[in-house]
Coordinates of C-alpha atoms and ligand atoms in Angstrom, one line a residue:
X1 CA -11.8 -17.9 42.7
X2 CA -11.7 -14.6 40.6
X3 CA -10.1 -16.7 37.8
X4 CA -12.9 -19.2 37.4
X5 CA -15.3 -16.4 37.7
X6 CA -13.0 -15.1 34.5
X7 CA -13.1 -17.9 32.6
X8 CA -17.0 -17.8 32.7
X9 CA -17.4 -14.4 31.5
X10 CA -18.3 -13.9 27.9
X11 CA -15.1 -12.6 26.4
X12 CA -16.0 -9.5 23.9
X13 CA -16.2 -10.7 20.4
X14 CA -12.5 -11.0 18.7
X15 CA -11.9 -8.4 16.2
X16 CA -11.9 -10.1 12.8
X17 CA -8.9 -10.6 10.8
X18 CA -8.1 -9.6 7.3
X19 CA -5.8 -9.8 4.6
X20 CA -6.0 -7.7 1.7
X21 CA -3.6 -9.1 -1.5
X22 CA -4.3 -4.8 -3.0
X23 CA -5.6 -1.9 -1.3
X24 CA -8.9 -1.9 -2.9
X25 CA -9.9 -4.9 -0.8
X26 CA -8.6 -3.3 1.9
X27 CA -10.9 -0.3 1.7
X28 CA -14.1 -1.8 0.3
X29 CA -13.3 -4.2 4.0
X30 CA -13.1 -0.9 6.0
X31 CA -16.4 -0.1 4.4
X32 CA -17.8 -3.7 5.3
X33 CA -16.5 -4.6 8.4
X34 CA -15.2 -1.2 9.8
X35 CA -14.5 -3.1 13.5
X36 CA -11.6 -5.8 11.5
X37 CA -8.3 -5.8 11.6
X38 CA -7.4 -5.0 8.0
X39 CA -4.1 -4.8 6.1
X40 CA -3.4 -4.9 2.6
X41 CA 0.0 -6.8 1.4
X42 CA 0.5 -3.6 -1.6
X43 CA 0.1 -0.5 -2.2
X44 CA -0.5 1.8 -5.3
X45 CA 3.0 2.3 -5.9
X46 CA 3.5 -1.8 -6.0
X47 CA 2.8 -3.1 -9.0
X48 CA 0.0 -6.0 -7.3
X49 CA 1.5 -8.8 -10.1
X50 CA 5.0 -9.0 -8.4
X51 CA 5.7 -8.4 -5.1
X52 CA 8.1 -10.3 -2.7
X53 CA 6.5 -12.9 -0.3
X54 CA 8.4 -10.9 2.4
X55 CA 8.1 -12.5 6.2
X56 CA 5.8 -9.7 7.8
X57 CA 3.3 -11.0 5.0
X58 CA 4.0 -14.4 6.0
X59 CA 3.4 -14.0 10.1
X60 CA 0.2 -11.8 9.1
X61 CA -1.2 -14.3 7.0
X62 CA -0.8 -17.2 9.6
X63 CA -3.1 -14.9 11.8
X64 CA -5.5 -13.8 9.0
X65 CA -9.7 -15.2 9.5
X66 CA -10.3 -13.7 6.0
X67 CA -7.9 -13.4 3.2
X68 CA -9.6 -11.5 -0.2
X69 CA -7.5 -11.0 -3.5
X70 CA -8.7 -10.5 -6.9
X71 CA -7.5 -13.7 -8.4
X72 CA -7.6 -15.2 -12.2
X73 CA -3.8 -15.2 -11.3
X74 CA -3.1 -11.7 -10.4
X75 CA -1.4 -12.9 -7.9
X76 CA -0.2 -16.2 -9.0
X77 CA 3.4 -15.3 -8.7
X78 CA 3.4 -15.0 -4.9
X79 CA 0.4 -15.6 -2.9
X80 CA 0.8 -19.3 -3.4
X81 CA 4.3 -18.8 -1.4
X82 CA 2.7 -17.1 0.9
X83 CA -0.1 -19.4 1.4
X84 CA 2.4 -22.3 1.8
X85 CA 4.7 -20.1 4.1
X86 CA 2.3 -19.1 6.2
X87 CA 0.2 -22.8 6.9
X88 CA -2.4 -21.3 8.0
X89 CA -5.3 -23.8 7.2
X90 CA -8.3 -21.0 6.8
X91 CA -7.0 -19.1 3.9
X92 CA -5.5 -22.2 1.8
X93 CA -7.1 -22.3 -2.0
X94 CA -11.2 -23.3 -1.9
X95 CA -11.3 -22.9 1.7
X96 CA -14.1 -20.0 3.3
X97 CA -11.8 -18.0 4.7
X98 CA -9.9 -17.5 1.1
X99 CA -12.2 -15.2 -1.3
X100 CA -10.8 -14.8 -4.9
X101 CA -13.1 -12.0 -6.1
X102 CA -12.7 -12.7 -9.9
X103 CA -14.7 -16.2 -8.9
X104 CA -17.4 -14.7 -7.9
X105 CA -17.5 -11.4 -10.6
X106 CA -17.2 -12.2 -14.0
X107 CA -14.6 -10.8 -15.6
X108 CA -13.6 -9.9 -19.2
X109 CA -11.0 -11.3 -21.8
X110 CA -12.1 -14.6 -20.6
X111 CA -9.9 -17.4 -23.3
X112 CA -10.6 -21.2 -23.9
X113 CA -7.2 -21.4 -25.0
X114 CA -4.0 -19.2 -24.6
X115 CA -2.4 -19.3 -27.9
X116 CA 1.6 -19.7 -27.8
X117 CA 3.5 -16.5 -27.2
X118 CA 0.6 -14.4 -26.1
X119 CA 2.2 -12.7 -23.2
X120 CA 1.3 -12.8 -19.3
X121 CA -2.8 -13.5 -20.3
X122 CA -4.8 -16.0 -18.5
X123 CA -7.5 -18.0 -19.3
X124 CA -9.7 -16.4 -16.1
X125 CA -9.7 -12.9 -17.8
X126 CA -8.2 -9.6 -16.9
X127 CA -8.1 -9.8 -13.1
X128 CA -8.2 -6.0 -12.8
X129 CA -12.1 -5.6 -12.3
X130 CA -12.2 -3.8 -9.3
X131 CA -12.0 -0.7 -11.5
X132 CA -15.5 -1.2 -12.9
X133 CA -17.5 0.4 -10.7
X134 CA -20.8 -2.0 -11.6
X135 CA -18.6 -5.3 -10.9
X136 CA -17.2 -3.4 -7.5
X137 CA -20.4 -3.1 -6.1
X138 CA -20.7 -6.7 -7.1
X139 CA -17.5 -7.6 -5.4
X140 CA -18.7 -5.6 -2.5
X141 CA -22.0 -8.3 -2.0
X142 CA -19.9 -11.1 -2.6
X143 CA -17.4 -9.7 0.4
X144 CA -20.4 -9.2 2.8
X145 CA -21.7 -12.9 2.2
X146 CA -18.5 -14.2 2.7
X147 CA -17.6 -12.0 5.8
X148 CA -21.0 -13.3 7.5
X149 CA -19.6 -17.1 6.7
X150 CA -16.7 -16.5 8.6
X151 CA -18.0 -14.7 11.2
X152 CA -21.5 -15.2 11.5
X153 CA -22.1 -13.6 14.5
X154 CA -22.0 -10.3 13.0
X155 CA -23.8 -11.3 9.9
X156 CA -26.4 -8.6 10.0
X157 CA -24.2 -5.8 10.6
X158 CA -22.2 -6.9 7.5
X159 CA -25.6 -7.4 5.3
X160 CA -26.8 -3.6 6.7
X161 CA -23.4 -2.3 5.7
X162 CA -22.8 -3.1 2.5
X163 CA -26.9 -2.2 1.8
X164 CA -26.0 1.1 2.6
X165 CA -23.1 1.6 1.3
X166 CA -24.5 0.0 -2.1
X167 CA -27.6 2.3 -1.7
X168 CA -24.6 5.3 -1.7
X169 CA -22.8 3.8 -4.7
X170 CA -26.0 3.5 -6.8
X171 CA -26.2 7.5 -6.6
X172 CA -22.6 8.3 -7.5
X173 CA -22.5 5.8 -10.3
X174 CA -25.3 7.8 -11.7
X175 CA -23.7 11.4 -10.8
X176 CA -20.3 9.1 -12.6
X177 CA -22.4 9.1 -15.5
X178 CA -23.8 12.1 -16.1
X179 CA -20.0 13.4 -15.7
X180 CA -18.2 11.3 -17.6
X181 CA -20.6 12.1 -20.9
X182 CA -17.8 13.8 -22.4
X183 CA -15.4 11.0 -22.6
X184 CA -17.9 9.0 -24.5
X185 CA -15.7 7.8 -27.6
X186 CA -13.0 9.2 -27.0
X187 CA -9.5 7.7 -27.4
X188 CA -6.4 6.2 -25.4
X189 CA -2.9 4.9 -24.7
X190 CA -2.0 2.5 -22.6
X191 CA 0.4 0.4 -20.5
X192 CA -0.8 -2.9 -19.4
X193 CA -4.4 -3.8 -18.7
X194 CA -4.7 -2.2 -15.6
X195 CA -7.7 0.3 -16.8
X196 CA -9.5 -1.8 -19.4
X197 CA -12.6 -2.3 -17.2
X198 CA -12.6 1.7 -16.5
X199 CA -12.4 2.4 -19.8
X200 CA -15.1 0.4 -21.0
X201 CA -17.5 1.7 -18.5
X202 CA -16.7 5.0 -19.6
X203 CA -17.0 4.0 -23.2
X204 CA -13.1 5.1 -24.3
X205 CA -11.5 3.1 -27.1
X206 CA -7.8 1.8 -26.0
X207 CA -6.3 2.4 -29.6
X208 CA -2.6 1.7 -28.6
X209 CA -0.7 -0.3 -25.7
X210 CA 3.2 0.4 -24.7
X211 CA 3.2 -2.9 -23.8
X212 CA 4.4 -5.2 -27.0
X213 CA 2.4 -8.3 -25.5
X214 CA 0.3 -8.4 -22.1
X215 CA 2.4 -8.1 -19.6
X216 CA 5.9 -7.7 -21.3
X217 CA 7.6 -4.1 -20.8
X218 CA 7.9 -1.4 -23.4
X219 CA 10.6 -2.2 -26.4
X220 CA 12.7 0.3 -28.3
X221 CA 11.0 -1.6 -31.4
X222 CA 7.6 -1.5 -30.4
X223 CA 7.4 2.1 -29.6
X224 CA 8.9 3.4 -32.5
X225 CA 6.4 1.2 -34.3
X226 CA 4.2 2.8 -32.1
X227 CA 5.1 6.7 -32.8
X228 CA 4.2 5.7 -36.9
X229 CA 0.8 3.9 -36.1
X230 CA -0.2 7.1 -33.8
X231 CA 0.8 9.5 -36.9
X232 CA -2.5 11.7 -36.9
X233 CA -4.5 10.6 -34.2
X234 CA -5.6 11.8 -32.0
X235 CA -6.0 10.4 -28.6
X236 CA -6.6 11.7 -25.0
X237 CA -3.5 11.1 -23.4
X238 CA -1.0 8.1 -22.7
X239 CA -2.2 6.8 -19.1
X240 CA 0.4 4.3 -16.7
X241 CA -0.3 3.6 -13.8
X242 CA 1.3 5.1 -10.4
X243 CA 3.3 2.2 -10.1
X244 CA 4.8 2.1 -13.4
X245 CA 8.2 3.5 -14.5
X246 CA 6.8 6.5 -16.6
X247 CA 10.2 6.7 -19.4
X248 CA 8.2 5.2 -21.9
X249 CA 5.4 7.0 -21.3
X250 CA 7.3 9.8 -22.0
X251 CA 9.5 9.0 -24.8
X252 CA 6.2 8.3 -26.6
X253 CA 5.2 11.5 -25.5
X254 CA 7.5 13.7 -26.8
X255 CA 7.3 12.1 -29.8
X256 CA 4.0 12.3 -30.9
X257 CA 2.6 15.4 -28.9
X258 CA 0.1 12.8 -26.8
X259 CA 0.5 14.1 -23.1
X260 CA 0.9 11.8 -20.1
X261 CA -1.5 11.1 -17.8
X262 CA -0.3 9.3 -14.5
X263 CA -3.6 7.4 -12.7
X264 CA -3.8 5.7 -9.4
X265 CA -5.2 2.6 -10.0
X266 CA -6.1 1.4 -6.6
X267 CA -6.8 3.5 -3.5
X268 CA -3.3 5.8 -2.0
X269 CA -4.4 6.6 1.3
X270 CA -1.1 9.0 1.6
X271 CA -2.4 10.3 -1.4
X272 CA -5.7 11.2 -0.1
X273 CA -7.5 8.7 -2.1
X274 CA -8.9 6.3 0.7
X275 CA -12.3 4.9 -0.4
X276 CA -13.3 3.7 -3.4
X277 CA -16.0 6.7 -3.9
X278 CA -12.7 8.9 -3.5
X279 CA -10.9 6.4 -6.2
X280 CA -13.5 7.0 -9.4
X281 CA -13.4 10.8 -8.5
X282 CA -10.1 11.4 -8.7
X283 CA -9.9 9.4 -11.6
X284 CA -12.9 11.4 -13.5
X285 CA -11.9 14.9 -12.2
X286 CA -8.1 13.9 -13.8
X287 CA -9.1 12.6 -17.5
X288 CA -12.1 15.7 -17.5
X289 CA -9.5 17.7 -16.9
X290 CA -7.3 16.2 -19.4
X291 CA -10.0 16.8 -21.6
X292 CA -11.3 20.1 -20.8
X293 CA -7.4 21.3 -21.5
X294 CA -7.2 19.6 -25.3
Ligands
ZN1 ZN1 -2.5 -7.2 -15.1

């Protein structure tokens, strides 16, 4: 008797479950849906292009209700293996429970054609646009929709926390402004892509990259070329990422005077950087300091 009583009993509401391909999913989620489940298959010290399709990834993916990655092929070298590995129908390409963000957010560096030889780029654009503040709040609206698809039960909450959360944003991005007047037109060098959204948002011209093409490492060749066609400028610093091996960063470095300015480029919750407001401070209070220092 007690069991048929149980079986009648409304069960509470299943926590939702997520899947994060890089942390800033994971957080902007936490925001979103604070009640979920959430992990996030890398970290700030992974580089988010290649990681291993490792089996913990695998059995949390087959269990996952929501799965949201950046997409235009960020993750093209592993999710797919995953995806397949994990045959779990919900978060298989087009399906609802499988939001690519850069499909819904449009992103730059878009390319009809990729000429021959032109280096890890994709015809979808830089993938990296998470680190636009405009386009994450965008991302952000485009999360809450698709959260209240799968689990339209809490549909409201998810719609009254990403309108307050965007009401929030809306006032940083203009104290981000103000802040950031300095770095108006000023100059940088980079490895990789990763900040080109940032950068444009803050107005800073990318003048060099360590990379020869998109996407291919550093070359003896290529930075020497590099130390000639810097002769006399006079950039901010040479940014890489957390994740990225910082030798050439340095080499260039000593070379040329041009200091080195390691950024996170997604959220390090061991780091103290855990939301995305905490991400754009950080990131503004390190290149104003950069700058205040020149
Ligand atoms: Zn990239």
């Amino acid at each position: 008797m007690p069991l048929v009583l149980a079986a009648v009993l409304p069960l509470p509401a299943q926590a939702l479950t997520l899947f994060a391909c890089e942390p800033e999913w994971a957080a902007l989620g936490q925001i979103l849906a604070p009640q979920a489940d959430i992990t996030s298959a890398t970290h700030a010290y992974q580089d988010p292009h290649y990681i291993e399709a490792r089996p913990s990834l695998i059995a949390r993916l087959r269990r996952t209700d929501l799965a949201i990655c950046s997409g235009a092929a960020l993750e093209a070298g592993w999710l797919p293996a995953l995806q397949q590995r994990a045959a779990n129908p919900v978060v298989q390409p087009g399906r609802e429970g499988m939001l690519f963000v850069a499909e819904q957010v449009e992103t730059i560096n878009q390319m009809d054609q990729v000429p021959f030889g032109a280096g890890d780029v994709h015809p979808e654009g830089n993938p990296h646009l998470h680190l636009d503040p405009e386009r994450l709040r965008q991302a952000g609206a485009a999360m809450s929709q698709r959260l209240a698809q799968v689990d339209p039960e809490r549909a409201a909450q998810y719609r009254s926390h990403y309108l307050r959360w965007s009401i929030r944003w809306q006032q940083r991005l203009d104290d981000w402004h103000q802040r950031a007047q300095p770095l108006r037109g000023q100059m940088i060098v980079v490895q990789h892509s990763t900040f080109d959204y940032f950068w444009r948002w803050l107005g800073i011209e990318v003048i060099a990259d360590l990379e020869p093409k998109p996407g291919v490492p550093p070359t003896p060749g290529h930075l020497a070329d590099l130390v000639t066609r810097l002769d006399g400028q006079r950039p901010l610093a040479i940014v890489h990422s957390w994740y990225q091996n910082p030798q050439s960063a340095r080499w260039l470095s000593e070379r040329t005077g041009i200091p080195v300015l390691a950024l996170p480029s997604t959220m390090a919750p061991d780091d103290g950087v855990v939301t995305p407001e905490q991400l754009f401070d950080h990131l503004l209070d390190r290149l104003l300091a950069q700058h205040d220092a020149r």
